[in-house]
Tab-separated table of C-alpha atoms in Angstrom:
chain	number	residue	atom	x	y	z
Z	1	UNK	CA	17.896	-23.106	-6.520
Z	2	UNK	CA	16.317	-24.962	-9.469
Z	3	UNK	CA	15.209	-22.980	-12.481
Z	4	UNK	CA	11.691	-21.601	-12.020
Z	5	UNK	CA	8.752	-23.309	-13.706
Z	6	UNK	CA	7.080	-21.760	-16.720
Z	7	UNK	CA	3.647	-21.965	-15.091
Z	8	UNK	CA	4.816	-19.768	-12.207
Z	9	UNK	CA	6.120	-17.148	-14.604
Z	10	UNK	CA	2.774	-17.116	-16.394
Z	11	UNK	CA	0.937	-16.950	-13.065
Z	12	UNK	CA	3.089	-14.042	-11.935
Z	13	UNK	CA	2.257	-12.288	-15.197
Z	14	UNK	CA	-1.479	-12.564	-14.488
Z	15	UNK	CA	-1.050	-10.220	-11.502
Z	16	UNK	CA	0.237	-7.286	-13.503
Z	17	UNK	CA	-2.154	-8.085	-16.315
Z	18	UNK	CA	-4.869	-7.227	-13.802
Z	19	UNK	CA	-3.133	-4.147	-12.382
Z	20	UNK	CA	-2.282	-2.769	-15.808
Z	21	UNK	CA	-5.819	-3.085	-17.146
Z	22	UNK	CA	-6.852	-0.674	-14.393
Z	23	UNK	CA	-3.722	1.461	-14.437
Z	24	UNK	CA	-3.774	2.209	-18.159
Z	25	UNK	CA	-7.442	3.162	-18.060
Z	26	UNK	CA	-6.689	5.478	-15.116
Z	27	UNK	CA	-3.597	6.971	-16.742
Z	28	UNK	CA	-4.962	7.484	-20.240
Z	29	UNK	CA	-8.708	8.002	-19.810
Z	30	UNK	CA	-9.312	9.260	-16.263
Z	31	UNK	CA	-8.263	12.883	-16.989
Z	32	UNK	CA	-10.642	12.914	-19.972
Z	33	UNK	CA	-13.358	11.257	-17.860
Z	34	UNK	CA	-13.089	13.862	-15.113
Z	35	UNK	CA	-13.120	16.846	-17.471
Z	36	UNK	CA	-15.483	15.705	-20.244
Z	37	UNK	CA	-17.757	13.044	-18.676
Z	38	UNK	CA	-17.833	13.561	-14.895
Z	39	UNK	CA	-17.881	17.337	-15.333
Z	40	UNK	CA	-14.939	18.693	-13.320
Z	41	UNK	CA	-13.161	21.875	-14.285
Z	42	UNK	CA	-9.632	21.283	-15.601
Z	43	UNK	CA	-8.029	23.077	-12.665
Z	44	UNK	CA	-10.015	21.029	-10.145
Z	45	UNK	CA	-9.220	17.755	-11.916
Z	46	UNK	CA	-5.522	18.634	-12.049
Z	47	UNK	CA	-5.460	19.526	-8.350
Z	48	UNK	CA	-7.322	16.330	-7.472
Z	49	UNK	CA	-4.848	14.115	-9.313
Z	50	UNK	CA	-1.865	15.816	-7.680
Z	51	UNK	CA	-3.088	16.313	-4.105
Z	52	UNK	CA	-4.139	12.686	-3.665
Z	53	UNK	CA	-0.524	11.653	-4.267
Z	54	UNK	CA	0.481	13.202	-0.945
Z	55	UNK	CA	-1.299	10.289	0.719
Z	56	UNK	CA	0.344	7.865	-1.698
Z	57	UNK	CA	3.766	9.128	-0.666
Z	58	UNK	CA	2.936	7.869	2.836
Z	59	UNK	CA	0.813	4.799	2.101
Z	60	UNK	CA	3.252	3.090	-0.277
Z	61	UNK	CA	6.187	2.837	2.194
Z	62	UNK	CA	3.728	1.935	4.960
Z	63	UNK	CA	2.424	-0.952	2.885
Z	64	UNK	CA	5.946	-2.058	2.091
Z	65	UNK	CA	6.849	-2.146	5.790
Z	66	UNK	CA	3.650	-4.048	6.648
Z	67	UNK	CA	4.222	-6.609	3.892
Z	68	UNK	CA	7.856	-7.160	4.937
Z	69	UNK	CA	6.633	-8.087	8.422
Z	70	UNK	CA	3.730	-10.300	7.335
Z	71	UNK	CA	4.152	-14.026	7.998
Z	72	UNK	CA	1.522	-16.547	6.886
Z	73	UNK	CA	1.472	-20.078	5.530
Z	74	UNK	CA	1.185	-18.481	2.078
Z	75	UNK	CA	4.258	-16.300	2.557
Z	76	UNK	CA	4.836	-12.583	3.137
Z	77	UNK	CA	3.498	-10.937	0.008
Z	78	UNK	CA	1.337	-13.464	-1.839
Z	79	UNK	CA	-1.641	-13.465	0.581
Z	80	UNK	CA	-2.447	-9.842	-0.245
Z	81	UNK	CA	-3.408	-10.928	-3.762
Z	82	UNK	CA	-6.240	-12.934	-2.232
Z	83	UNK	CA	-7.247	-10.540	0.525
Z	84	UNK	CA	-7.371	-7.301	-1.480
Z	85	UNK	CA	-8.602	-8.461	-4.906
Z	86	UNK	CA	-12.340	-7.876	-4.184
Z	87	UNK	CA	-11.706	-4.345	-2.882
Z	88	UNK	CA	-9.535	-3.654	-5.926
Z	89	UNK	CA	-12.378	-4.320	-8.355
Z	90	UNK	CA	-15.052	-2.547	-6.296
Z	91	UNK	CA	-12.894	0.584	-5.918
Z	92	UNK	CA	-12.392	0.787	-9.676
Z	93	UNK	CA	-16.134	0.657	-10.260
Z	94	UNK	CA	-16.769	3.403	-7.695
Z	95	UNK	CA	-14.092	5.569	-9.336
Z	96	UNK	CA	-16.035	5.607	-12.609
Z	97	UNK	CA	-19.419	6.148	-10.956
Z	98	UNK	CA	-20.941	9.600	-11.582
Z	99	UNK	CA	-23.521	10.550	-8.915
Z	100	UNK	CA	-26.283	12.987	-9.847
Z	101	UNK	CA	-25.242	15.590	-7.271
Z	102	UNK	CA	-24.265	19.249	-7.292
Z	103	UNK	CA	-20.732	20.243	-8.265
Z	104	UNK	CA	-19.284	20.480	-4.727
Z	105	UNK	CA	-20.637	17.067	-3.706
Z	106	UNK	CA	-19.356	15.473	-6.907
Z	107	UNK	CA	-15.900	16.950	-6.290
Z	108	UNK	CA	-15.862	15.431	-2.784
Z	109	UNK	CA	-16.969	12.082	-4.265
Z	110	UNK	CA	-14.127	12.275	-6.773
Z	111	UNK	CA	-11.578	12.860	-3.999
Z	112	UNK	CA	-12.946	10.032	-1.822
Z	113	UNK	CA	-13.122	7.442	-4.592
Z	114	UNK	CA	-9.759	8.379	-6.097
Z	115	UNK	CA	-7.963	8.192	-2.737
Z	116	UNK	CA	-9.725	4.889	-2.011
Z	117	UNK	CA	-8.705	3.430	-5.369
Z	118	UNK	CA	-5.072	4.432	-5.018
Z	119	UNK	CA	-4.928	3.111	-1.443
Z	120	UNK	CA	-6.316	-0.264	-2.497
Z	121	UNK	CA	-4.004	-0.274	-5.523
Z	122	UNK	CA	-1.098	0.189	-3.111
Z	123	UNK	CA	-2.340	-2.590	-0.822
Z	124	UNK	CA	-2.267	-5.155	-3.621
Z	125	UNK	CA	0.412	-3.874	-5.992
Z	126	UNK	CA	3.216	-3.256	-3.492
Z	127	UNK	CA	3.161	-6.855	-2.176
Z	128	UNK	CA	2.741	-8.152	-5.727
Z	129	UNK	CA	5.809	-6.251	-6.901
Z	130	UNK	CA	7.823	-7.338	-3.855
Z	131	UNK	CA	7.123	-10.986	-4.709
Z	132	UNK	CA	9.733	-10.706	-7.459
Z	133	UNK	CA	12.397	-10.559	-4.766
Z	134	UNK	CA	11.348	-13.916	-3.257
Z	135	UNK	CA	10.425	-15.922	-6.366
Z	136	UNK	CA	14.067	-16.653	-7.259
Z	137	UNK	CA	17.589	-15.808	-6.123
Z	138	UNK	CA	18.990	-15.493	-9.661
Z	139	UNK	CA	19.322	-11.954	-11.119
Z	140	UNK	CA	18.838	-13.134	-14.716
Z	141	UNK	CA	15.786	-15.171	-13.707
Z	142	UNK	CA	14.375	-12.048	-12.087
Z	143	UNK	CA	14.639	-10.306	-15.444
Z	144	UNK	CA	12.793	-13.246	-17.021
Z	145	UNK	CA	10.038	-13.085	-14.373
Z	146	UNK	CA	9.879	-9.331	-14.873
Z	147	UNK	CA	9.594	-9.822	-18.641
Z	148	UNK	CA	6.707	-12.258	-18.206
Z	149	UNK	CA	5.122	-9.761	-15.856
Z	150	UNK	CA	5.340	-6.913	-18.343
Z	151	UNK	CA	4.382	-9.069	-21.339
Z	152	UNK	CA	1.117	-9.982	-19.636
Z	153	UNK	CA	0.732	-6.429	-18.330
Z	154	UNK	CA	0.848	-5.001	-21.830
Z	155	UNK	CA	-1.434	-7.771	-23.057
Z	156	UNK	CA	-3.996	-6.755	-20.456
Z	157	UNK	CA	-3.488	-3.096	-21.276
Z	158	UNK	CA	-4.075	-3.792	-24.960
Z	159	UNK	CA	-7.335	-5.592	-24.229
Z	160	UNK	CA	-8.558	-2.823	-21.902
Z	161	UNK	CA	-7.555	0.114	-24.109
Z	162	UNK	CA	-8.620	-1.416	-27.418
Z	163	UNK	CA	-11.995	-2.432	-25.976
Z	164	UNK	CA	-12.654	0.642	-23.813
Z	165	UNK	CA	-14.320	2.943	-26.335
Z	166	UNK	CA	-16.369	0.126	-27.946
Z	167	UNK	CA	-17.476	-0.974	-24.454
Z	168	UNK	CA	-18.608	2.536	-23.516
Z	169	UNK	CA	-20.603	2.754	-26.747
Z	170	UNK	CA	-22.108	-0.691	-26.155
Z	171	UNK	CA	-23.328	0.289	-22.689
Z	172	UNK	CA	-24.736	3.719	-23.453
Z	173	UNK	CA	-22.288	5.840	-25.423
Z	174	UNK	CA	-18.778	7.299	-25.249
Z	175	UNK	CA	-20.200	10.599	-23.974
Z	176	UNK	CA	-22.489	9.014	-21.365
Z	177	UNK	CA	-21.795	8.350	-17.688
Z	178	UNK	CA	-23.524	4.944	-17.881
Z	179	UNK	CA	-21.309	3.879	-20.765
Z	180	UNK	CA	-18.172	4.554	-18.729
Z	181	UNK	CA	-19.594	2.933	-15.583
Z	182	UNK	CA	-20.536	-0.389	-17.182
Z	183	UNK	CA	-17.347	-0.517	-19.204
Z	184	UNK	CA	-15.437	-0.350	-15.913
Z	185	UNK	CA	-17.634	-3.066	-14.379
Z	186	UNK	CA	-16.615	-5.368	-17.249
Z	187	UNK	CA	-12.907	-4.631	-16.756
Z	188	UNK	CA	-13.179	-4.975	-12.949
Z	189	UNK	CA	-14.589	-8.501	-13.126
Z	190	UNK	CA	-11.711	-9.621	-15.342
Z	191	UNK	CA	-9.175	-8.027	-12.968
Z	192	UNK	CA	-10.613	-9.873	-9.964
Z	193	UNK	CA	-10.305	-13.258	-11.689
Z	194	UNK	CA	-6.724	-12.576	-12.808
Z	195	UNK	CA	-5.508	-11.735	-9.298
Z	196	UNK	CA	-7.057	-14.934	-7.940
Z	197	UNK	CA	-5.234	-16.933	-10.630
Z	198	UNK	CA	-1.963	-15.192	-9.771
Z	199	UNK	CA	-2.394	-16.177	-6.111
Z	200	UNK	CA	-3.244	-19.783	-6.963
Z	201	UNK	CA	-0.337	-20.415	-9.339
Z	202	UNK	CA	2.636	-18.662	-7.713
Z	203	UNK	CA	4.753	-19.580	-4.657
Z	204	UNK	CA	7.340	-17.739	-2.560
Z	205	UNK	CA	10.609	-19.731	-2.654
Z	206	UNK	CA	12.961	-17.456	-0.694
Z	207	UNK	CA	12.620	-16.807	3.019
Z	208	UNK	CA	14.150	-13.452	3.904
Z	209	UNK	CA	14.409	-12.229	7.471
Z	210	UNK	CA	15.037	-8.670	8.637
Z	211	UNK	CA	16.998	-8.355	11.881
Z	212	UNK	CA	16.597	-4.597	12.198
Z	213	UNK	CA	13.859	-2.215	13.287
Z	214	UNK	CA	11.471	-0.288	11.056
Z	215	UNK	CA	13.478	2.851	11.748
Z	216	UNK	CA	16.657	1.123	10.625
Z	217	UNK	CA	14.903	-0.094	7.462
Z	218	UNK	CA	13.898	3.455	6.586
Z	219	UNK	CA	17.329	4.836	7.497
Z	220	UNK	CA	19.094	2.299	5.295
Z	221	UNK	CA	16.706	3.102	2.447
Z	222	UNK	CA	17.504	6.802	2.676
Z	223	UNK	CA	21.227	5.976	2.525
Z	224	UNK	CA	20.773	3.676	-0.475
Z	225	UNK	CA	22.288	5.603	-3.408
Z	226	UNK	CA	21.224	3.126	-6.153
Z	227	UNK	CA	17.647	3.339	-4.831
Z	228	UNK	CA	17.567	7.140	-5.097
Z	229	UNK	CA	18.895	7.090	-8.652
Z	230	UNK	CA	16.548	4.319	-9.778
Z	231	UNK	CA	13.586	6.140	-8.223
Z	232	UNK	CA	14.482	9.248	-10.228
Z	233	UNK	CA	14.859	7.337	-13.476
Z	234	UNK	CA	11.668	5.323	-12.916
Z	235	UNK	CA	9.681	8.450	-12.062
Z	236	UNK	CA	10.790	10.012	-15.347
Z	237	UNK	CA	9.881	6.836	-17.227
Z	238	UNK	CA	6.356	6.850	-15.781
Z	239	UNK	CA	6.071	10.578	-16.390
Z	240	UNK	CA	7.037	10.031	-20.043
Z	241	UNK	CA	4.327	7.388	-20.492
Z	242	UNK	CA	1.609	9.309	-18.689
Z	243	UNK	CA	2.182	12.659	-20.393
Z	244	UNK	CA	1.825	11.025	-23.812
Z	245	UNK	CA	-0.903	8.592	-22.810
Z	246	UNK	CA	-3.160	11.049	-21.012
Z	247	UNK	CA	-2.926	13.438	-23.970
Z	248	UNK	CA	-4.077	10.891	-26.564
Z	249	UNK	CA	-7.833	11.215	-25.888
Z	250	UNK	CA	-7.617	15.009	-26.290
Z	251	UNK	CA	-5.216	14.754	-29.243
Z	252	UNK	CA	-7.554	12.503	-31.221
Z	253	UNK	CA	-10.676	14.438	-30.298
Z	254	UNK	CA	-9.392	17.874	-31.255
Z	255	UNK	CA	-6.517	17.370	-33.717
Z	256	UNK	CA	-7.120	14.047	-35.453
Z	257	UNK	CA	-10.934	14.199	-35.296
Z	258	UNK	CA	-13.498	11.392	-35.324
Z	259	UNK	CA	-13.558	10.954	-39.109
Z	260	UNK	CA	-9.885	10.021	-39.590
Z	261	UNK	CA	-9.181	6.770	-41.415
Z	262	UNK	CA	-6.141	4.696	-42.303
Z	263	UNK	CA	-6.148	3.819	-45.988
Z	264	UNK	CA	-4.931	0.260	-46.649
Z	265	UNK	CA	-5.227	-0.136	-50.425
Z	266	UNK	CA	-9.019	0.082	-50.883
Z	267	UNK	CA	-9.809	-0.645	-47.232
Z	268	UNK	CA	-10.545	2.138	-44.758
Z	269	UNK	CA	-9.760	1.578	-41.071
Z	270	UNK	CA	-11.004	3.976	-38.390
Z	271	UNK	CA	-8.068	5.802	-36.783
Z	272	UNK	CA	-9.067	6.482	-33.169
Z	273	UNK	CA	-7.405	6.848	-29.784
Z	274	UNK	CA	-8.153	3.313	-28.616
Z	275	UNK	CA	-6.519	1.858	-31.727
Z	276	UNK	CA	-3.458	4.104	-31.295
Z	277	UNK	CA	-3.070	3.099	-27.640
Z	278	UNK	CA	-3.896	-0.563	-28.285
Z	279	UNK	CA	-1.263	-0.865	-31.008
Z	280	UNK	CA	1.145	0.704	-28.541
Z	281	UNK	CA	0.394	-2.024	-25.981
Z	282	UNK	CA	1.031	-4.808	-28.513
Z	283	UNK	CA	4.296	-3.084	-29.428
Z	284	UNK	CA	5.144	-2.898	-25.713
Z	285	UNK	CA	4.807	-6.680	-25.633
Z	286	UNK	CA	7.314	-6.973	-28.470
Z	287	UNK	CA	9.706	-4.743	-26.533
Z	288	UNK	CA	9.313	-6.921	-23.439
Z	289	UNK	CA	10.127	-10.046	-25.462
Z	290	UNK	CA	13.526	-8.671	-26.525
Z	291	UNK	CA	14.508	-7.210	-23.150
Z	292	UNK	CA	16.243	-10.288	-21.723
Z	293	UNK	CA	18.652	-10.936	-24.632
Z	294	UNK	CA	19.504	-7.231	-24.934
Z	295	UNK	CA	20.054	-6.743	-21.194
Z	296	UNK	CA	22.094	-9.966	-20.952
Z	297	UNK	CA	24.252	-8.807	-23.856
Z	298	UNK	CA	25.015	-5.181	-22.973
Z	299	UNK	CA	23.828	-4.892	-19.350
Z	300	UNK	CA	20.763	-3.298	-17.762
Z	301	UNK	CA	22.229	0.168	-17.265
Z	302	UNK	CA	23.515	0.467	-20.846
Z	303	UNK	CA	20.162	-0.737	-22.180
Z	304	UNK	CA	18.372	1.906	-20.111
Z	305	UNK	CA	20.564	4.702	-21.478
Z	306	UNK	CA	20.245	3.529	-25.097
Z	307	UNK	CA	16.447	3.386	-24.835
Z	308	UNK	CA	16.304	6.921	-23.429
Z	309	UNK	CA	18.422	8.239	-26.308
Z	310	UNK	CA	16.135	6.694	-28.921
Z	311	UNK	CA	12.999	7.939	-27.142
Z	312	UNK	CA	14.314	11.497	-27.302
Z	313	UNK	CA	14.899	11.330	-31.057
Z	314	UNK	CA	11.578	9.656	-31.889
Z	315	UNK	CA	9.509	11.946	-29.653
Z	316	UNK	CA	10.927	15.121	-31.194
Z	317	UNK	CA	10.384	13.780	-34.719
Z	318	UNK	CA	6.730	12.982	-33.908
Z	319	UNK	CA	6.009	16.718	-33.699
Z	320	UNK	CA	6.680	17.184	-37.424
Z	321	UNK	CA	4.305	14.481	-38.690
Z	322	UNK	CA	1.392	16.108	-40.576
Z	323	UNK	CA	-2.300	15.340	-40.033
Z	324	UNK	CA	-2.977	13.605	-43.338
Z	325	UNK	CA	-3.828	10.055	-44.479
Z	326	UNK	CA	-0.100	9.367	-44.960
Z	327	UNK	CA	0.740	11.176	-41.729
Z	328	UNK	CA	-1.662	8.958	-39.776
Z	329	UNK	CA	0.338	5.913	-40.835
Z	330	UNK	CA	3.556	7.611	-39.748
Z	331	UNK	CA	1.985	8.457	-36.395
Z	332	UNK	CA	1.106	4.801	-35.950
Z	333	UNK	CA	4.613	3.692	-36.975
Z	334	UNK	CA	6.211	6.067	-34.477
Z	335	UNK	CA	3.795	4.862	-31.808
Z	336	UNK	CA	4.988	1.310	-32.527
Z	337	UNK	CA	8.672	2.286	-32.281
Z	338	UNK	CA	8.242	4.366	-29.119
Z	339	UNK	CA	6.157	1.629	-27.508
Z	340	UNK	CA	8.706	-1.080	-28.317
Z	341	UNK	CA	11.294	1.002	-26.476
Z	342	UNK	CA	9.073	1.627	-23.446
Z	343	UNK	CA	8.307	-2.104	-23.515
Z	344	UNK	CA	12.026	-2.802	-23.149
Z	345	UNK	CA	12.237	-0.325	-20.275
Z	346	UNK	CA	9.406	-1.732	-18.138
Z	347	UNK	CA	10.795	-5.156	-17.138
Z	348	UNK	CA	14.223	-3.566	-16.906
Z	349	UNK	CA	13.072	-1.178	-14.179
Z	350	UNK	CA	11.400	-3.911	-12.112
Z	351	UNK	CA	14.426	-6.178	-12.412
Z	352	UNK	CA	16.681	-3.319	-11.301
Z	353	UNK	CA	14.493	-2.787	-8.219
Z	354	UNK	CA	15.118	-6.428	-7.326
Z	355	UNK	CA	18.867	-5.796	-7.715
Z	356	UNK	CA	18.612	-2.764	-5.436
Z	357	UNK	CA	16.807	-4.944	-2.894
Z	358	UNK	CA	19.654	-7.480	-2.993
Z	359	UNK	CA	22.176	-4.664	-2.599
Z	360	UNK	CA	20.317	-3.392	0.477
Z	361	UNK	CA	20.085	-6.872	2.005
Z	362	UNK	CA	23.839	-7.382	1.711
Z	363	UNK	CA	25.007	-3.882	2.627
Z	364	UNK	CA	22.521	-2.964	5.374
Z	365	UNK	CA	21.559	-6.487	6.585
Z	366	UNK	CA	17.886	-5.680	6.063
Z	367	UNK	CA	15.334	-7.757	4.145
Z	368	UNK	CA	13.275	-4.734	3.082
Z	369	UNK	CA	12.056	-6.025	-0.264
Z	370	UNK	CA	8.516	-4.737	0.287
Z	371	UNK	CA	9.726	-1.306	1.347
Z	372	UNK	CA	11.973	-0.993	-1.696
Z	373	UNK	CA	9.307	-2.207	-4.109
Z	374	UNK	CA	6.796	0.151	-2.498
Z	375	UNK	CA	8.974	2.952	-3.797
Z	376	UNK	CA	8.461	1.620	-7.303
Z	377	UNK	CA	4.718	1.863	-6.824
Z	378	UNK	CA	5.192	5.357	-5.411
Z	379	UNK	CA	7.279	6.382	-8.438
Z	380	UNK	CA	4.677	4.888	-10.776
Z	381	UNK	CA	1.796	6.737	-9.158
Z	382	UNK	CA	3.722	9.950	-8.611
Z	383	UNK	CA	4.860	9.942	-12.238
Z	384	UNK	CA	1.281	9.309	-13.311
Z	385	UNK	CA	-0.046	12.056	-11.064
Z	386	UNK	CA	2.480	14.649	-12.170
Z	387	UNK	CA	2.051	13.688	-15.828
Z	388	UNK	CA	-1.750	13.778	-15.782
Z	389	UNK	CA	-1.908	16.894	-13.633
Z	390	UNK	CA	0.699	18.742	-15.700
Z	391	UNK	CA	-1.136	17.948	-18.930
Z	392	UNK	CA	-4.425	19.243	-17.517
Z	393	UNK	CA	-2.801	22.368	-16.068
Z	394	UNK	CA	-1.118	23.178	-19.379
Z	395	UNK	CA	-4.323	22.670	-21.341
Z	396	UNK	CA	-6.253	24.822	-18.878
Z	397	UNK	CA	-3.569	27.505	-19.004
Z	398	UNK	CA	-3.777	27.629	-22.792
Z	399	UNK	CA	-7.558	27.973	-22.820
Z	400	UNK	CA	-8.724	24.441	-23.621
Z	401	UNK	CA	-12.546	24.421	-23.420
Z	402	UNK	CA	-14.287	21.845	-21.191
Z	403	UNK	CA	-17.301	23.850	-19.989
Z	404	UNK	CA	-20.289	21.429	-20.234
Z	405	UNK	CA	-22.622	24.228	-21.328
Z	406	UNK	CA	-20.375	25.075	-24.279
Z	407	UNK	CA	-19.673	21.454	-25.192
Z	408	UNK	CA	-23.419	20.704	-25.153
Z	409	UNK	CA	-23.917	23.207	-27.992
Z	410	UNK	CA	-22.161	20.884	-30.431
Z	411	UNK	CA	-18.830	21.051	-32.210
Z	412	UNK	CA	-16.279	23.199	-30.374
Z	413	UNK	CA	-13.166	24.662	-31.996
Z	414	UNK	CA	-10.374	24.804	-29.459
Z	415	UNK	CA	-7.969	27.791	-29.423
Z	416	UNK	CA	-4.909	27.330	-31.643
Z	417	UNK	CA	-2.575	27.744	-28.660
Z	418	UNK	CA	-4.366	24.859	-26.898
Z	419	UNK	CA	-3.988	22.678	-29.994
Z	420	UNK	CA	-0.273	23.500	-30.142
Z	421	UNK	CA	-0.036	22.544	-26.486
Z	422	UNK	CA	-1.466	19.120	-27.362
Z	423	UNK	CA	1.191	18.699	-30.047
Z	424	UNK	CA	3.979	19.556	-27.590
Z	425	UNK	CA	2.550	17.145	-25.017
Z	426	UNK	CA	2.947	14.371	-27.583
Z	427	UNK	CA	6.499	15.285	-28.582
Z	428	UNK	CA	8.927	17.811	-27.100
Z	429	UNK	CA	7.751	17.553	-23.488
Z	430	UNK	CA	8.140	13.738	-23.285
Z	431	UNK	CA	11.512	14.106	-25.022
Z	432	UNK	CA	12.662	16.472	-22.276
Z	433	UNK	CA	11.563	13.973	-19.611
Z	434	UNK	CA	13.522	11.173	-21.341
Z	435	UNK	CA	16.610	13.401	-21.342
Z	436	UNK	CA	16.375	13.881	-17.573
Z	437	UNK	CA	15.986	10.110	-17.143
Z	438	UNK	CA	19.123	9.508	-19.207
Z	439	UNK	CA	21.187	11.874	-17.064
Z	440	UNK	CA	19.957	10.286	-13.818
Z	441	UNK	CA	20.566	6.662	-14.801
Z	442	UNK	CA	24.070	7.519	-16.048
Z	443	UNK	CA	25.141	7.707	-12.388
Z	444	UNK	CA	23.456	4.396	-11.378
Z	445	UNK	CA	26.260	2.279	-9.837
Z	446	UNK	CA	24.967	-1.323	-9.964
Z	447	UNK	CA	26.712	-2.787	-13.001
Z	448	UNK	CA	26.418	-6.425	-14.096
Z	449	UNK	CA	29.676	-7.319	-12.353
Z	450	UNK	CA	28.581	-5.785	-9.053
Z	451	UNK	CA	25.230	-7.594	-9.124
Z	452	UNK	CA	26.902	-10.947	-9.776
Z	453	UNK	CA	29.165	-10.403	-6.769
Z	454	UNK	CA	26.197	-9.438	-4.556
Z	455	UNK	CA	24.220	-12.548	-5.570
Z	456	UNK	CA	27.172	-14.842	-4.841
Z	457	UNK	CA	27.642	-13.409	-1.364
Z	458	UNK	CA	23.914	-13.480	-0.542
Z	459	UNK	CA	23.565	-17.211	-1.289
Z	460	UNK	CA	25.576	-17.956	1.830
Z	461	UNK	CA	23.041	-16.285	4.148
Z	462	UNK	CA	19.662	-16.961	2.540
Z	463	UNK	CA	17.274	-19.853	3.077
Z	464	UNK	CA	15.715	-21.255	-0.080
Z	465	UNK	CA	12.601	-23.420	-0.316
Z	466	UNK	CA	11.683	-25.364	-3.445
């Protein structure tokens, strides 16, 4: 197969640029929105974010199976970008809508809109992810496509996170429901356009055919050892990101404060959560840009392990940085370093899913790309749910105050134990998650040599269309 065109790689990147603009807002700001804007109790918000993932555990594989068996003139997976894009944007807007109802009715609304959003996210993101398996038959090219995907994803995340707080203030205020609603409307419109561009620019070049039943697909998946190990490692990776990310809004509100500045000679720059997260997204992009040469040099598995080791060290060290003008700079520097590493990890994980799909196709004679990539979406959402829910549960357990009546009185001093909990959520807890990830991926069996052998043998049985 001829080398893929640059325009297709850019077009493929537009898809995750759209998804990530939504996903990062959900991961990093939704817990804060539910507790401090929408008005849910911490325990209820934590339960909501965890319980809804039970449905995700079912809907993701279902979507993968459906996509694998879709046949249209546009391909198997690509048409979903066109069909689901409008629902994707509308669901995001509904998620950040705060009805003027009593508490019980608002809680029901939160459950309905959150389940709807995650279902629609599954319906568009699972096929989008599975497209990587049919864009090219070359493992290294898959890493390149994955790198473009994540580069644009982090670019979109940077735009959304950096602009989020200014947008809320523009449309009514950071503490107002209208501010959050109209900020999401702005992001949703951009996401809709990006998915349409992704559909228009990309093409499916590989035609894979499954000769087995749905039951056999699921059975082969459950017997796929590399899949189990990659799921575990990817879940930890998403848990690492979400624990830190969902804590940032609380960390800056109650530990850093709203008067913190970065001193650059005689210039003062506001040091706020959106800046911290936005700089992280730009740093993620830098990490993505160096993934291909590193992975090609030392292999995907070795790269994964090395990144986990460095994340452990940096996360633990973050705990000891003081809250001072100099300390703020160090916090930003560590955010850059940690984000570069997670930027390396992101395209690596997606490329490894494509390798697992090739392994399954050869070993089990099943073209279950959608089913396998649905597990990546499941790991992403499950990691996000556990991370966000765990952070809220810990804060609630340590007495963090979110009662609207108390907050309405003005400045609130949180208990010292709750503040310490925030510090641990930014340091030692993510470090522990990275350690688990390292142990899991150590046993991952698909080395560079094994993948090259799999690709060579698959070329004899696949049909390729230019």
